[in-house]
């Protein structure tokens, strides 16, 4: 019966037994650091599993030990997150960055090569090109425009192909919605795999969120999320998640135990509440984004709109889009006529849409990648991936779309007036 139910139908109940908590319809917050064992033998058996010293027996569950290792709120959350991505196992983290850094530390060792897509999230980029570099991990970035053959050639000519440890990609890419072909990443991995060692493909799926894509079914071994974004969805917490098969996730969970970067029971509880509305929120956000994109597509002050719903059906990207995603999502970027001055004028004249980084939340957010989230990128890369001074990024929330469009319209009128004043100045001057 369970198996036939869809994830949204299971988000209120899956993995929780009210009879274990006085019949409480919702899981209480298990605000406890440690758990009493029934017997010493039981404690020993739990520890053996937690430290990865033996495989689980059939039907054996890891018992509750200590809240750095496991906690009911953590476990229920992980069970429910597995449903969206159809994954064997999930590990949640205290932030998206701790999920990402833990995966990279576990699967890429000094002397190894990490192949990654550009641009990746700023924090990820810093971790790869500073922390990992300092401990001797080589890294090569590839662009969405690079072909499989070009990427293989880059790896081979680096001289580190024999030590390719992981392929890490972010798709759709932030902020321009460029797509990376996950199947292609798997083929590149297969090209360098030796019979005894699989090269894992890890996909940061934060930008699309868990509803409309399944990287694991497209050839990824691991899928990562900043749960701060769509999964949390209310801009009131920081968290992360990693999903994959049992064997891989065992390694991720053991390292998490020793880094101690799991979220608190309270954060897990907030995420459980968020998951109940994940689908309705994301569907409304995507619907609103469709309306906003349509408005932007037809505005004379907007030069270019980066929105997955705009991909031309005759372009080769369309096939890739259809293969990996079933919705254009709720992230839009666009170029406003002019440069930073006009972009800032637009940002400063919005009221309903808040000027803040982050994305995927119930409230719409706007920001300026070139001077905010992507300020650290080298100018050449910025240019290659289309992060210009006139680029603005929108994360669409659950407000009424007509109010969002009115807000944008009002801010664009302010930009128009500004441009006209400038032109007058030029004429007078
Ligand atoms: C926000 C974000 C992260 C980092 O997540 P935190 O929860 O802020 O640590 C990683 N990847 C992407 C794509 C993000 O948007």
PDB file of C-alpha atoms and ligand atoms in Angstrom, residues 94-98 100 120-121 124 168 170 172 174 204-207 225-229 237-240 358-359 393, ligand 1:
ATOM      1  CA  UNK A  94      23.463  21.467   9.539  1.00  0.00           C
ATOM      2  CA  UNK A  95      23.941  23.348   6.241  1.00  0.00           C
ATOM      3  CA  UNK A  96      24.151  22.771   2.509  1.00  0.00           C
ATOM      4  CA  UNK A  97      27.850  23.579   2.736  1.00  0.00           C
ATOM      5  CA  UNK A  98      28.438  20.938   5.376  1.00  0.00           C
ATOM      6  CA  UNK A 100      28.856  19.374   0.211  1.00  0.00           C
ATOM      7  CA  UNK A 120      29.243  26.198  -8.762  1.00  0.00           C
ATOM      8  CA  UNK A 121      27.878  27.822  -5.620  1.00  0.00           C
ATOM      9  CA  UNK A 124      31.571  25.214  -2.996  1.00  0.00           C
ATOM     10  CA  UNK A 168      30.614  17.197  -9.158  1.00  0.00           C
ATOM     11  CA  UNK A 170      25.423  21.874 -10.302  1.00  0.00           C
ATOM     12  CA  UNK A 172      20.542  23.922 -13.468  1.00  0.00           C
ATOM     13  CA  UNK A 174      22.963  29.402 -10.760  1.00  0.00           C
ATOM     14  CA  UNK A 204      23.853  19.642  -6.452  1.00  0.00           C
ATOM     15  CA  UNK A 205      20.122  19.814  -7.239  1.00  0.00           C
ATOM     16  CA  UNK A 206      19.370  22.802  -5.002  1.00  0.00           C
ATOM     17  CA  UNK A 207      18.496  25.174  -7.824  1.00  0.00           C
ATOM     18  CA  UNK A 225      20.677  19.890  -1.470  1.00  0.00           C
ATOM     19  CA  UNK A 226      20.932  23.043   0.458  1.00  0.00           C
ATOM     20  CA  UNK A 227      17.742  22.339   2.445  1.00  0.00           C
ATOM     21  CA  UNK A 228      17.860  26.021   3.347  1.00  0.00           C
ATOM     22  CA  UNK A 229      16.235  26.636  -0.050  1.00  0.00           C
ATOM     23  CA  UNK A 237      16.670  27.798   8.871  1.00  0.00           C
ATOM     24  CA  UNK A 238      19.962  26.535   7.430  1.00  0.00           C
ATOM     25  CA  UNK A 239      20.321  22.827   6.558  1.00  0.00           C
ATOM     26  CA  UNK A 240      21.563  20.398   3.913  1.00  0.00           C
ATOM     27  CA  UNK A 358      18.965  32.800  -1.064  1.00  0.00           C
ATOM     28  CA  UNK A 359      16.154  31.208  -3.042  1.00  0.00           C
ATOM     29  CA  UNK A 393      18.185  37.057 -10.365  1.00  0.00           C
TER      30      UNK A 393
HETATM   31  C1  LIG B   1      22.629  27.900  -0.896  1.00  0.00           C
HETATM   32  C2  LIG B   1      23.329  26.908  -1.726  1.00  0.00           C
HETATM   33  C3  LIG B   1      24.332  26.081  -1.187  1.00  0.00           C
HETATM   34  C4  LIG B   1      24.815  26.217   0.231  1.00  0.00           C
HETATM   35  O1  LIG B   1      23.851  25.891   1.153  1.00  0.00           O
HETATM   36  P1  LIG B   1      23.791  26.469   2.667  1.00  0.00           P
HETATM   37  O2  LIG B   1      22.581  25.827   3.223  1.00  0.00           O
HETATM   38  O3  LIG B   1      23.724  27.958   2.564  1.00  0.00           O
HETATM   39  O4  LIG B   1      25.061  26.032   3.339  1.00  0.00           O
HETATM   40  C5  LIG B   1      24.903  25.144  -2.027  1.00  0.00           C
HETATM   41  N1  LIG B   1      24.539  25.009  -3.306  1.00  0.00           N
HETATM   42  C6  LIG B   1      23.598  25.792  -3.862  1.00  0.00           C
HETATM   43  C7  LIG B   1      23.232  25.606  -5.296  1.00  0.00           C
HETATM   44  C8  LIG B   1      22.964  26.761  -3.093  1.00  0.00           C
HETATM   45  O5  LIG B   1      22.038  27.549  -3.652  1.00  0.00           O
END
